[in-house]
Amino acid sequence: MRIATWNVNSVRARVDRAVAWLQRSDVDVVALQETKCKDSQFPHEAFREVGYEAAHVGLNQWNGVAVLSRVGLEEVEVGFPGQPGWSSSPDVEAAAEARAIGATCGGVRVWSLYVPNGRSLEDPHLQYKLEWLAALREAGAGWLAADPQAQVALCGDWNVAPQDEDVWDMSVFEGSTHVTPAEREAFYAVVDAGFADVVRPHAPGPGTYTYWDYKQLRFPRREGMRIDFALCSPALAGRVTGASIDREERKGKGASDHAPVVVDLA
């Protein structure tokens, strides 16, 4: 079984590339982030034609997450327990964004997660990000407490570079989000709750990235970040036989700024 995660950066703009990649990569399940469309706009039929069911949540042209599967799609859940909401104004009640969807696929509980960006050190969005990750940690710990043998994959764009080697130059990120101690602690709190980064052992750094900005020739200059991860519960981590980052999919016209991350399971 093969599970993947990919920030597709607009599924409608990249549906042809996504379909071609699914056929080429032979993955069974893929978690998509930043679909950037409403549920009514999601291209279900294009994926159905190549054998994948889809569960999607999207509220507008921002965010949006989906799980595609050719090995079953059951118990779909939008949002995880305790997921905080966001409001850009103190006068407007916070509402849940389209940032998390889970489904059971071939016996594995796959979550597609799009962690808030944080924006800047002074922006309230950073506190929202930290609260969001803390709530995810609590939810994940609860799942494992209820069933230590649960097979759970937390897949997605975490918007955190947890180690210095996960960015091409730490000096460039001085005073920026994604690399702060608070964000890294929030990421590792999920790891400490029992969810292992199963990709790093098979795709070690430095110089191993999943995201390259479109600007300033970041991709050809190999100036990237590793911010897309699959964190697996103990029972699932024990099944991992390999993992890779498909850097080739970042190449060419119309590519997402993220590369797919693929995990192989026994």
CSV table of C-alpha atoms in Angstrom, one decimal:
chain,number,residue,atom,x,y,z
A,1,MET,CA,0.0,0.0,0.0
A,2,ARG,CA,1.2,3.5,-0.8
A,3,ILE,CA,0.1,6.7,0.9
A,4,ALA,CA,1.0,10.2,-0.2
A,5,THR,CA,0.5,13.8,0.8
A,6,TRP,CA,0.7,16.7,-1.6
A,7,ASN,CA,-0.1,20.4,-1.3
A,8,VAL,CA,-1.5,20.8,-4.8
A,9,ASN,CA,-1.9,24.6,-4.7
A,10,SER,CA,-5.3,24.6,-6.5
A,11,VAL,CA,-6.7,21.3,-7.6
A,12,ARG,CA,-8.7,22.8,-10.5
A,13,ALA,CA,-5.6,24.5,-11.9
A,14,ARG,CA,-3.6,21.2,-11.6
A,15,VAL,CA,-6.2,18.5,-12.1
A,16,ASP,CA,-4.6,17.2,-15.3
A,17,ARG,CA,-1.2,17.0,-13.6
A,18,ALA,CA,-2.7,15.4,-10.5
A,19,VAL,CA,-4.4,12.7,-12.5
A,20,ALA,CA,-1.2,12.0,-14.5
A,21,TRP,CA,0.8,11.8,-11.3
A,22,LEU,CA,-1.7,9.4,-9.7
A,23,GLN,CA,-1.4,7.1,-12.7
A,24,ARG,CA,2.4,7.4,-12.8
A,25,SER,CA,3.0,7.0,-9.0
A,26,ASP,CA,0.6,4.2,-8.4
A,27,VAL,CA,-0.4,5.5,-5.0
A,28,ASP,CA,-3.4,4.0,-3.2
A,29,VAL,CA,-4.3,7.0,-1.1
A,30,VAL,CA,-3.3,10.7,-1.3
A,31,ALA,CA,-4.0,13.5,1.0
A,32,LEU,CA,-4.3,16.8,-0.8
A,33,GLN,CA,-4.0,20.3,0.7
A,34,GLU,CA,-4.8,23.8,-0.6
A,35,THR,CA,-7.4,22.6,-3.1
A,36,LYS,CA,-8.6,26.2,-3.2
A,37,CYS,CA,-12.2,25.5,-4.2
A,38,LYS,CA,-15.7,24.9,-2.8
A,39,ASP,CA,-17.0,21.4,-2.5
A,40,SER,CA,-19.3,22.0,-5.5
A,41,GLN,CA,-16.2,22.9,-7.6
A,42,PHE,CA,-14.0,19.9,-6.7
A,43,PRO,CA,-13.3,17.7,-9.8
A,44,HIS,CA,-14.6,14.4,-8.4
A,45,GLU,CA,-15.3,12.9,-11.9
A,46,ALA,CA,-11.7,13.4,-13.1
A,47,PHE,CA,-10.4,11.3,-10.2
A,48,ARG,CA,-13.2,8.8,-10.4
A,49,GLU,CA,-12.3,8.1,-14.0
A,50,VAL,CA,-8.9,6.8,-12.9
A,51,GLY,CA,-10.2,4.8,-9.9
A,52,TYR,CA,-10.2,7.2,-6.9
A,53,GLU,CA,-13.0,8.2,-4.6
A,54,ALA,CA,-12.7,11.6,-3.0
A,55,ALA,CA,-13.7,13.2,0.2
A,56,HIS,CA,-13.3,17.0,0.2
A,57,VAL,CA,-14.0,20.0,2.4
A,58,GLY,CA,-13.6,23.5,0.9
A,59,LEU,CA,-15.5,26.6,1.8
A,60,ASN,CA,-14.0,29.2,-0.6
A,61,GLN,CA,-11.0,30.0,-2.7
A,62,TRP,CA,-8.7,29.5,0.3
A,63,ASN,CA,-7.4,26.4,2.1
A,64,GLY,CA,-9.4,23.2,1.3
A,65,VAL,CA,-8.3,19.6,1.9
A,66,ALA,CA,-9.2,16.2,0.4
A,67,VAL,CA,-8.5,12.5,0.7
A,68,LEU,CA,-8.4,10.4,-2.5
A,69,SER,CA,-8.5,6.7,-2.3
A,70,ARG,CA,-8.8,3.6,-4.5
A,71,VAL,CA,-8.9,1.2,-1.5
A,72,GLY,CA,-12.0,2.4,0.2
A,73,LEU,CA,-13.2,5.7,1.7
A,74,GLU,CA,-15.1,5.3,4.9
A,75,GLU,CA,-15.9,7.2,8.1
A,76,VAL,CA,-15.2,10.6,6.6
A,77,GLU,CA,-14.8,13.2,9.3
A,78,VAL,CA,-14.4,17.0,8.6
A,79,GLY,CA,-12.2,18.6,11.3
A,80,PHE,CA,-10.7,16.9,14.3
A,81,PRO,CA,-12.0,17.1,17.8
A,82,GLY,CA,-11.2,20.5,19.4
A,83,GLN,CA,-10.0,22.0,16.1
A,84,PRO,CA,-9.9,25.8,16.7
A,85,GLY,CA,-11.5,28.3,14.4
A,86,TRP,CA,-10.1,31.6,13.0
A,87,SER,CA,-11.4,35.1,12.8
A,88,SER,CA,-9.6,38.1,11.3
A,89,SER,CA,-11.6,40.5,13.5
A,90,PRO,CA,-12.2,40.4,17.3
A,91,ASP,CA,-15.8,41.5,16.5
A,92,VAL,CA,-16.4,38.3,14.4
A,93,GLU,CA,-16.8,34.9,16.0
A,94,ALA,CA,-14.1,32.4,15.1
A,95,ALA,CA,-15.1,29.7,12.6
A,96,ALA,CA,-13.5,26.4,11.6
A,97,GLU,CA,-11.6,26.6,8.4
A,98,ALA,CA,-11.3,23.9,5.7
A,99,ARG,CA,-8.0,22.5,7.1
A,100,ALA,CA,-8.6,18.9,8.2
A,101,ILE,CA,-10.4,15.9,6.8
A,102,GLY,CA,-10.0,12.3,7.8
A,103,ALA,CA,-11.1,9.0,6.2
A,104,THR,CA,-10.5,5.3,6.7
A,105,CYS,CA,-8.8,3.9,3.6
A,106,GLY,CA,-7.8,0.2,3.4
A,107,GLY,CA,-7.8,0.0,7.2
A,108,VAL,CA,-5.7,3.1,7.7
A,109,ARG,CA,-7.1,6.3,9.2
A,110,VAL,CA,-5.7,9.0,6.9
A,111,TRP,CA,-5.9,12.7,7.8
A,112,SER,CA,-5.2,15.5,5.3
A,113,LEU,CA,-4.0,18.5,7.3
A,114,TYR,CA,-3.2,22.0,6.2
A,115,VAL,CA,-1.7,23.7,9.3
A,116,PRO,CA,-2.2,27.5,9.5
A,117,ASN,CA,0.8,29.5,8.1
A,118,GLY,CA,1.3,31.9,11.0
A,119,ARG,CA,2.1,34.7,8.6
A,120,SER,CA,4.5,36.7,10.9
A,121,LEU,CA,5.8,36.8,14.4
A,122,GLU,CA,3.5,39.7,15.2
A,123,ASP,CA,0.4,38.4,13.6
A,124,PRO,CA,-2.4,36.8,15.7
A,125,HIS,CA,-2.4,34.0,13.0
A,126,LEU,CA,0.8,32.6,14.7
A,127,GLN,CA,-1.0,32.1,18.0
A,128,TYR,CA,-3.9,30.4,16.0
A,129,LYS,CA,-1.3,28.1,14.4
A,130,LEU,CA,0.1,27.1,17.8
A,131,GLU,CA,-3.4,26.5,19.2
A,132,TRP,CA,-4.3,24.5,16.2
A,133,LEU,CA,-1.2,22.3,16.6
A,134,ALA,CA,-1.9,21.9,20.3
A,135,ALA,CA,-5.4,20.8,19.6
A,136,LEU,CA,-4.2,18.3,17.0
A,137,ARG,CA,-1.7,16.9,19.5
A,138,GLU,CA,-4.5,16.4,22.0
A,139,ALA,CA,-6.8,14.8,19.5
A,140,GLY,CA,-4.0,12.4,18.3
A,141,ALA,CA,-3.0,11.5,21.9
A,142,GLY,CA,-6.7,10.7,22.5
A,143,TRP,CA,-6.9,8.4,19.5
A,144,LEU,CA,-3.9,6.4,20.7
A,145,ALA,CA,-5.1,6.3,24.3
A,146,ALA,CA,-8.4,4.8,23.0
A,147,ASP,CA,-6.6,2.3,20.8
A,148,PRO,CA,-2.8,1.9,21.0
A,149,GLN,CA,-2.9,-0.3,17.9
A,150,ALA,CA,-4.7,2.4,15.8
A,151,GLN,CA,-3.2,2.9,12.4
A,152,VAL,CA,-3.3,6.6,11.8
A,153,ALA,CA,-1.4,8.8,9.3
A,154,LEU,CA,-1.3,12.6,9.9
A,155,CYS,CA,-0.4,13.8,6.4
A,156,GLY,CA,-0.1,17.3,5.2
A,157,ASP,CA,1.5,20.7,4.9
A,158,TRP,CA,2.6,21.5,8.4
A,159,ASN,CA,4.1,24.9,7.7
A,160,VAL,CA,6.9,24.1,10.1
A,161,ALA,CA,10.5,23.3,9.3
A,162,PRO,CA,11.3,21.3,12.5
A,163,GLN,CA,15.1,21.2,12.0
A,164,ASP,CA,17.7,23.7,10.8
A,165,GLU,CA,18.5,21.5,7.9
A,166,ASP,CA,14.9,21.7,6.7
A,167,VAL,CA,15.6,25.1,5.2
A,168,TRP,CA,18.4,26.1,2.8
A,169,ASP,CA,19.7,28.9,4.9
A,170,MET,CA,18.6,29.6,8.4
A,171,SER,CA,19.8,33.2,8.2
A,172,VAL,CA,17.2,34.0,5.6
A,173,PHE,CA,14.5,33.0,8.1
A,174,GLU,CA,15.7,35.0,11.0
A,175,GLY,CA,12.6,36.8,12.4
A,176,SER,CA,10.2,34.7,10.4
A,177,THR,CA,7.7,32.0,11.1
A,178,HIS,CA,8.1,28.3,10.3
A,179,VAL,CA,11.3,28.0,12.3
A,180,THR,CA,10.6,29.5,15.7
A,181,PRO,CA,11.2,27.5,18.8
A,182,ALA,CA,7.4,27.7,19.6
A,183,GLU,CA,6.4,26.2,16.2
A,184,ARG,CA,9.0,23.5,16.4
A,185,GLU,CA,8.0,22.6,19.9
A,186,ALA,CA,4.3,22.4,18.8
A,187,PHE,CA,5.4,20.0,15.9
A,188,TYR,CA,7.5,17.8,18.2
A,189,ALA,CA,4.6,17.7,20.7
A,190,VAL,CA,2.7,15.7,18.1
A,191,VAL,CA,5.7,13.5,17.6
A,192,ASP,CA,6.0,13.0,21.4
A,193,ALA,CA,2.3,12.1,21.5
A,194,GLY,CA,3.3,9.0,19.5
A,195,PHE,CA,3.4,10.0,15.8
A,196,ALA,CA,6.7,9.4,14.1
A,197,ASP,CA,8.1,11.2,11.1
A,198,VAL,CA,8.4,8.1,8.9
A,199,VAL,CA,9.9,9.9,5.8
A,200,ARG,CA,13.1,11.4,7.3
A,201,PRO,CA,14.8,8.0,7.8
A,202,HIS,CA,14.3,7.2,4.1
A,203,ALA,CA,14.9,10.8,2.8
A,204,PRO,CA,17.6,12.3,5.1
A,205,GLY,CA,18.9,15.8,4.8
A,206,PRO,CA,20.4,18.3,4.5
A,207,GLY,CA,19.2,19.6,1.1
A,208,THR,CA,16.0,17.5,1.1
A,209,TYR,CA,13.0,19.7,0.7
A,210,THR,CA,9.3,19.5,-0.2
A,211,TYR,CA,8.6,23.2,-1.0
A,212,TRP,CA,10.3,25.8,-3.2
A,213,ASP,CA,8.9,29.3,-3.6
A,214,TYR,CA,8.0,30.3,-7.2
A,215,LYS,CA,10.0,33.5,-6.7
A,216,GLN,CA,13.7,34.1,-7.1
A,217,LEU,CA,14.4,30.9,-8.9
A,218,ARG,CA,14.2,29.0,-5.6
A,219,PHE,CA,13.7,25.6,-7.2
A,220,PRO,CA,16.5,25.5,-9.8
A,221,ARG,CA,18.8,27.1,-7.1
A,222,ARG,CA,17.7,24.3,-4.7
A,223,GLU,CA,16.6,26.8,-2.1
A,224,GLY,CA,13.7,25.0,-0.5
A,225,MET,CA,12.0,23.9,2.8
A,226,ARG,CA,10.9,20.6,4.2
A,227,ILE,CA,7.4,21.4,5.6
A,228,ASP,CA,5.3,18.5,4.3
A,229,PHE,CA,5.2,15.4,6.5
A,230,ALA,CA,3.5,12.1,7.2
A,231,LEU,CA,3.5,11.4,10.9
A,232,CYS,CA,2.4,7.9,11.7
A,233,SER,CA,1.1,6.1,14.8
A,234,PRO,CA,3.3,3.3,16.2
A,235,ALA,CA,1.3,0.5,14.7
A,236,LEU,CA,1.4,2.1,11.2
A,237,ALA,CA,5.0,3.3,11.5
A,238,GLY,CA,6.0,-0.3,12.0
A,239,ARG,CA,4.6,-1.1,8.5
A,240,VAL,CA,6.7,1.5,6.7
A,241,THR,CA,9.2,0.0,4.2
A,242,GLY,CA,10.2,3.2,2.4
A,243,ALA,CA,9.4,6.8,1.7
A,244,SER,CA,10.4,9.4,-0.9
A,245,ILE,CA,9.8,13.0,-2.0
A,246,ASP,CA,8.9,13.2,-5.7
A,247,ARG,CA,11.0,16.2,-6.6
A,248,GLU,CA,10.4,15.6,-10.3
A,249,GLU,CA,6.7,16.7,-9.9
A,250,ARG,CA,7.9,20.2,-9.0
A,251,LYS,CA,9.4,20.6,-12.4
A,252,GLY,CA,7.8,21.9,-15.6
A,253,LYS,CA,5.0,24.3,-16.5
A,254,GLY,CA,2.1,24.5,-14.1
A,255,ALA,CA,3.7,22.7,-11.2
A,256,SER,CA,2.6,23.2,-7.6
A,257,ASP,CA,5.2,24.8,-5.4
A,258,HIS,CA,5.2,21.6,-3.3
A,259,ALA,CA,6.3,18.1,-4.2
A,260,PRO,CA,4.4,15.0,-3.3
A,261,VAL,CA,5.6,12.9,-0.4
A,262,VAL,CA,5.1,9.1,-0.7
A,263,VAL,CA,5.2,6.4,2.0
A,264,ASP,CA,5.3,2.7,1.3
A,265,LEU,CA,3.6,0.3,3.7
A,266,ALA,CA,4.1,-3.5,4.0
